[in-house]
PDB file of C-alpha atoms in Angstrom:
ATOM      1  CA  UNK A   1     -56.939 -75.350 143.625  1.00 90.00           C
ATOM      2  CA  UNK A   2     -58.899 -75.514 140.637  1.00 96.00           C
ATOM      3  CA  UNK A   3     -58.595 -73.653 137.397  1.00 96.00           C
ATOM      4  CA  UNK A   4     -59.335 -73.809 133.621  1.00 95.00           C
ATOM      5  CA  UNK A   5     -61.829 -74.253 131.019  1.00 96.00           C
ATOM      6  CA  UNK A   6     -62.298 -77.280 129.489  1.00 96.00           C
ATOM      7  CA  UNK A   7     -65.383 -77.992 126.907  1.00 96.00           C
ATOM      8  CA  UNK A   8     -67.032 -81.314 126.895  1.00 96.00           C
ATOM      9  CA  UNK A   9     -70.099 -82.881 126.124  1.00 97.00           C
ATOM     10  CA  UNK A  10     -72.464 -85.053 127.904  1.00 96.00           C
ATOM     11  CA  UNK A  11     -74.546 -87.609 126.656  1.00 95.00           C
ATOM     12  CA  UNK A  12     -78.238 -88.979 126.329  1.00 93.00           C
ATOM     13  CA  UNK A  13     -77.885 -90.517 129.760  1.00 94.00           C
ATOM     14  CA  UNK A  14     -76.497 -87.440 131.746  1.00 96.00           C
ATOM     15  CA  UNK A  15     -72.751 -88.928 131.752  1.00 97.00           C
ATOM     16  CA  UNK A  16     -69.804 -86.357 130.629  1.00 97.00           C
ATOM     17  CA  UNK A  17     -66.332 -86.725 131.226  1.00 95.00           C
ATOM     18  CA  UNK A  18     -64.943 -84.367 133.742  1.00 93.00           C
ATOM     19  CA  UNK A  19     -61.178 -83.704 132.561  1.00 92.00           C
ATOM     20  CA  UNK A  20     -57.987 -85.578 134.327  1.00 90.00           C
ATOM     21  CA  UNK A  21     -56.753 -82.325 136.108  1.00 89.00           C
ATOM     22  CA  UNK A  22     -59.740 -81.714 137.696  1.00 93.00           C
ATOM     23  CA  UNK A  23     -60.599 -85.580 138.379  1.00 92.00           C
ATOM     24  CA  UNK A  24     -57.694 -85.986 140.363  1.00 90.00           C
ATOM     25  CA  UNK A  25     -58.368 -83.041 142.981  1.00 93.00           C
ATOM     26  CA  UNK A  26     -61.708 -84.153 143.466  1.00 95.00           C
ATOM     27  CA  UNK A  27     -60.951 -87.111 144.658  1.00 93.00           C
ATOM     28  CA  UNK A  28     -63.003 -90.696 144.202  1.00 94.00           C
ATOM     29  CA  UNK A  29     -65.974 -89.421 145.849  1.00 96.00           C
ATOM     30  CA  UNK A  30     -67.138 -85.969 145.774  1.00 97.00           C
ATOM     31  CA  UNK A  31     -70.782 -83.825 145.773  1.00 98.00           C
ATOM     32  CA  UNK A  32     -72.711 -82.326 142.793  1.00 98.00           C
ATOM     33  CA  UNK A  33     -75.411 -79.955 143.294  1.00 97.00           C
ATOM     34  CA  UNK A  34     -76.908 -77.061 142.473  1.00 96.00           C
ATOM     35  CA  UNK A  35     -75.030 -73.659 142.111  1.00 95.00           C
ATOM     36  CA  UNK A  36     -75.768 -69.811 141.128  1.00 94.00           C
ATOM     37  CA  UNK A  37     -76.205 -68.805 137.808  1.00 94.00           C
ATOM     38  CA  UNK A  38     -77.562 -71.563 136.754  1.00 95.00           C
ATOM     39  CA  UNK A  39     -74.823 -73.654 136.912  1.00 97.00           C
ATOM     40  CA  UNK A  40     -73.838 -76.719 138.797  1.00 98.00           C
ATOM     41  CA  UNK A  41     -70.985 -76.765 141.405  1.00 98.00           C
ATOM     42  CA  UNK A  42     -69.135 -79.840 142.261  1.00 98.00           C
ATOM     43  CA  UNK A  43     -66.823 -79.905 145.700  1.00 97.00           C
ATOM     44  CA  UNK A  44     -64.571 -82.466 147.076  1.00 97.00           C
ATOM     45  CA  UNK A  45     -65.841 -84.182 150.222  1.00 97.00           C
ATOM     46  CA  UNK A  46     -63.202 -81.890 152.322  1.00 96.00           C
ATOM     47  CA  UNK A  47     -64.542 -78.705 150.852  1.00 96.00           C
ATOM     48  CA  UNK A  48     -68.298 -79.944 150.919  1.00 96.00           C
ATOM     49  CA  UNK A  49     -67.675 -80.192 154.720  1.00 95.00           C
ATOM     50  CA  UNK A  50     -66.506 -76.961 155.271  1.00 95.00           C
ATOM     51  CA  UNK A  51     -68.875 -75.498 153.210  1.00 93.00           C
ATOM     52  CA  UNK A  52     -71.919 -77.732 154.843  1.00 93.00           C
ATOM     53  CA  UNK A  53     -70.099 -76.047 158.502  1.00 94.00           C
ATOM     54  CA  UNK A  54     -70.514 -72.401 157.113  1.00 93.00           C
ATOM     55  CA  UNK A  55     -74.486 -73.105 155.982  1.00 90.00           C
ATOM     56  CA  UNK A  56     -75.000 -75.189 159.349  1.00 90.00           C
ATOM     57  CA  UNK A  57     -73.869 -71.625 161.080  1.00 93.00           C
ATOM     58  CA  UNK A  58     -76.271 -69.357 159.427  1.00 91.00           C
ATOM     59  CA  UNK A  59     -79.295 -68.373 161.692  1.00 92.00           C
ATOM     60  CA  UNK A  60     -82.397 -70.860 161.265  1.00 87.00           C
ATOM     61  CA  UNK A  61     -84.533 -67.668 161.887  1.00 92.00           C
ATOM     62  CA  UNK A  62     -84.028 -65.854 158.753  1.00 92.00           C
ATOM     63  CA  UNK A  63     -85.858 -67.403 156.104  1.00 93.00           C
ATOM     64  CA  UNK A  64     -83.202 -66.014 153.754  1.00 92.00           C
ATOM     65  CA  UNK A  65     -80.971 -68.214 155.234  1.00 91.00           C
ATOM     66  CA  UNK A  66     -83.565 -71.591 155.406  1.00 92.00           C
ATOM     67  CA  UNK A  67     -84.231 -70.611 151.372  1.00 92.00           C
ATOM     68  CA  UNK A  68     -80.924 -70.956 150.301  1.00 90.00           C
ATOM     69  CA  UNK A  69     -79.950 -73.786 152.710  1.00 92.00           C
ATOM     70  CA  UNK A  70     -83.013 -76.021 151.428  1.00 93.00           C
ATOM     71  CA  UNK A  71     -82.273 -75.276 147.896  1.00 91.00           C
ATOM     72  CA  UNK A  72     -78.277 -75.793 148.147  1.00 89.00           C
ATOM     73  CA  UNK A  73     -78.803 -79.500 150.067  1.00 93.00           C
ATOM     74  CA  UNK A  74     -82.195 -80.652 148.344  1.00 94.00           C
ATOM     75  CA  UNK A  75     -80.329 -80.686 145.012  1.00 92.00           C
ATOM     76  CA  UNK A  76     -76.926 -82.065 146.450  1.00 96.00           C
ATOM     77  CA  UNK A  77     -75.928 -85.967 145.544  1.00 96.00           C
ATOM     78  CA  UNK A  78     -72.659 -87.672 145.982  1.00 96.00           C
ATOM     79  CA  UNK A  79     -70.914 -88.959 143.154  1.00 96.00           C
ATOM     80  CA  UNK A  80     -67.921 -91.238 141.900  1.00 95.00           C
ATOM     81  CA  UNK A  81     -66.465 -92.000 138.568  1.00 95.00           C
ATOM     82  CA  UNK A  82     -67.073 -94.829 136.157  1.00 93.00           C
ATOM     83  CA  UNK A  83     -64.604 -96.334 134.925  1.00 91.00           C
ATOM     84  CA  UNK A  84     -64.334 -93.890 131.921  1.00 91.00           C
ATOM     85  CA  UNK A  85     -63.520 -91.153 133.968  1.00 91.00           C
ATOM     86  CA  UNK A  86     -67.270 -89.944 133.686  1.00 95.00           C
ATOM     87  CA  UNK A  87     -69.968 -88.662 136.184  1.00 96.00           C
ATOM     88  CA  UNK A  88     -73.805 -89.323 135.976  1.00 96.00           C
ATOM     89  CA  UNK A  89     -75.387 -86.087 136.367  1.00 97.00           C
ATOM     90  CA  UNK A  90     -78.984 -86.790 138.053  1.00 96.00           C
ATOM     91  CA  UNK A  91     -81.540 -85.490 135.851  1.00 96.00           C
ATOM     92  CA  UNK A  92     -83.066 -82.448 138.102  1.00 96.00           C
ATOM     93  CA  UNK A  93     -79.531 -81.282 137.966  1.00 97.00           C
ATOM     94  CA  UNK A  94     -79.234 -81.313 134.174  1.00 97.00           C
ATOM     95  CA  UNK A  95     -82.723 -79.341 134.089  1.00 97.00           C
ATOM     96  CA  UNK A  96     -81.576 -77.050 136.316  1.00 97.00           C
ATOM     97  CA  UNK A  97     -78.291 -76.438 134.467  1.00 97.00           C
ATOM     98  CA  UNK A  98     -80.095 -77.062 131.097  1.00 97.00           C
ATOM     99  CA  UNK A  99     -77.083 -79.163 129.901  1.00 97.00           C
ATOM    100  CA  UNK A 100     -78.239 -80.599 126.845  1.00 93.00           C
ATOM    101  CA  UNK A 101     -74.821 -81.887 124.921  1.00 95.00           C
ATOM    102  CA  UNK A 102     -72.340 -79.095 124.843  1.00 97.00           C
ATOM    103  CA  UNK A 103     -70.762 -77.721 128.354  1.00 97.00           C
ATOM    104  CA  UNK A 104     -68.076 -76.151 129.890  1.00 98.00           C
ATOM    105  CA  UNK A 105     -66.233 -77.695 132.885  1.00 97.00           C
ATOM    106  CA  UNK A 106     -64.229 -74.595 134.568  1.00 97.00           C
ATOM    107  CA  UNK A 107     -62.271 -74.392 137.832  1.00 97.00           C
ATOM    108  CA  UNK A 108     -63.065 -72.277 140.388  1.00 97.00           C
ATOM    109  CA  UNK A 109     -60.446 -71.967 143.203  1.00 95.00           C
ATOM    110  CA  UNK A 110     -62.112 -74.522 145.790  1.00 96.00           C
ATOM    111  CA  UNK A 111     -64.480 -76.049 143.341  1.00 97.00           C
ATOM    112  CA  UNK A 112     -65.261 -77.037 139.774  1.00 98.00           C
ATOM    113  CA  UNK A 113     -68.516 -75.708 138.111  1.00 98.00           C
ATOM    114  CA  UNK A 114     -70.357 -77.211 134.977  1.00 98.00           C
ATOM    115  CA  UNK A 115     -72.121 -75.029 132.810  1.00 98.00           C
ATOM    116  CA  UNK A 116     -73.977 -75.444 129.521  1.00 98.00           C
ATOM    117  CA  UNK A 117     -72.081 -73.698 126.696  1.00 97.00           C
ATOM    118  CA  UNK A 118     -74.440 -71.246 125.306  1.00 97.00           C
ATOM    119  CA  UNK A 119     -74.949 -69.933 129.216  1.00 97.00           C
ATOM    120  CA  UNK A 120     -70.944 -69.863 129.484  1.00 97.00           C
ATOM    121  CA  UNK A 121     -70.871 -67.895 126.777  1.00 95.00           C
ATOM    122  CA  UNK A 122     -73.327 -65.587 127.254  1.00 94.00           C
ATOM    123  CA  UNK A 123     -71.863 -65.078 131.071  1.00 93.00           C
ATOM    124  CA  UNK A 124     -68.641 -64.269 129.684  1.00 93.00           C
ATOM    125  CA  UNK A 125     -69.570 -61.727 127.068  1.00 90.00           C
ATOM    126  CA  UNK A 126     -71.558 -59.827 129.719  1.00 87.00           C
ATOM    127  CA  UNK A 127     -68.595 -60.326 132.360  1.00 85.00           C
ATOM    128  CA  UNK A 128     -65.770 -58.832 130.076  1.00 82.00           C
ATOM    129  CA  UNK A 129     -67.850 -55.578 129.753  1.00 78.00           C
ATOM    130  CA  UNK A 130     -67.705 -55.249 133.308  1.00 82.00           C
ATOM    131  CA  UNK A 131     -64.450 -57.282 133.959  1.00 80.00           C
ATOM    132  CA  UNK A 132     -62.235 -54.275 135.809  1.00 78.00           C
ATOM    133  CA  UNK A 133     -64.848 -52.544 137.274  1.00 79.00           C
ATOM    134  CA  UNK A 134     -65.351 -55.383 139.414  1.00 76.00           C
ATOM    135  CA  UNK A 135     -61.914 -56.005 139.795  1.00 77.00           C
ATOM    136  CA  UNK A 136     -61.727 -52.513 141.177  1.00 78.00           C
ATOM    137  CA  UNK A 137     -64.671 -52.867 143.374  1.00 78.00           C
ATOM    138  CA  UNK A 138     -63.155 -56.247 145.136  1.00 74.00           C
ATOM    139  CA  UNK A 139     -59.720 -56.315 144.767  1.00 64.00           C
ATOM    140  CA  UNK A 140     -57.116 -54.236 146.700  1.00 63.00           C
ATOM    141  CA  UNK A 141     -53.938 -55.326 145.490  1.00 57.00           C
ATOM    142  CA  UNK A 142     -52.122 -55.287 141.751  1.00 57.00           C
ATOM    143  CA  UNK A 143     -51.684 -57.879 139.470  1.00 54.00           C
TER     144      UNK A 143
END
């Protein structure tokens, strides 16, 4: 499982340093692509494949479901760390994103997700506003 926020910053070149904790769950190997919000997810190969099962089951028919397939897979790209412990994020990915030097690396139960800071920051403040009413609205059980 993955969890935590971690702020680091990537460089002129699209490398950033994705911390130890989450490094090590991910594997050697693992896929970067394109998330919601405006944010990028990044899966290990085991979760990829059960998440490229769950897509390969929705109906071809809908074009809801083509939409979001094509734009989830066009922007996907395996990766593997340099020796530094960094990632080269491709640069349609760092548009998309619009990671420019400052992001946040958080974990996100089966995944990690990379986010430029000023969009982290806004997505929190607008969250924590709204924070328990979504809790109410999801959740059935007590912390």
């Amino acid at each position: 499982m993955f969890m935590g926020e971690y702020q680091h910053n990537i460089d002129d070149k699209g490398r950033m340093i994705i911390p130890a904790k989450l490094r090590d769950s991910l594997g050697s190997n693992f896929v970067l692509t394109r998330g919601l919000d405006q944010c990028l997810f990044v899966y290990p190969m085991d979760e990829w494949g059960l998440l490229e099962q769950k897509l390969k089951a929705l109906p071809l028919m809908k074009a809801d479901a083509r939409a979001f397939t094509r734009f989830f897979f066009s922007g996907a790209t395996e990766c593997e760390w340099d020796k530094q412990g960094r990632i080269n994020i491709p640069n349609h990915l760092r548009q998309y994103a619009h990671l420019d030097k400052e992001c946040m690396v958080i974990g996100v139960q089966n995944r990690v997700e990379i986010w430029s800071k000023d969009a982290w920051e806004q997505y929190v403040q607008q969250s924590e506003s709204t924070f328990n009413e979504i809790a109410e609205t999801l959740v059935d059980f007590n912390f």
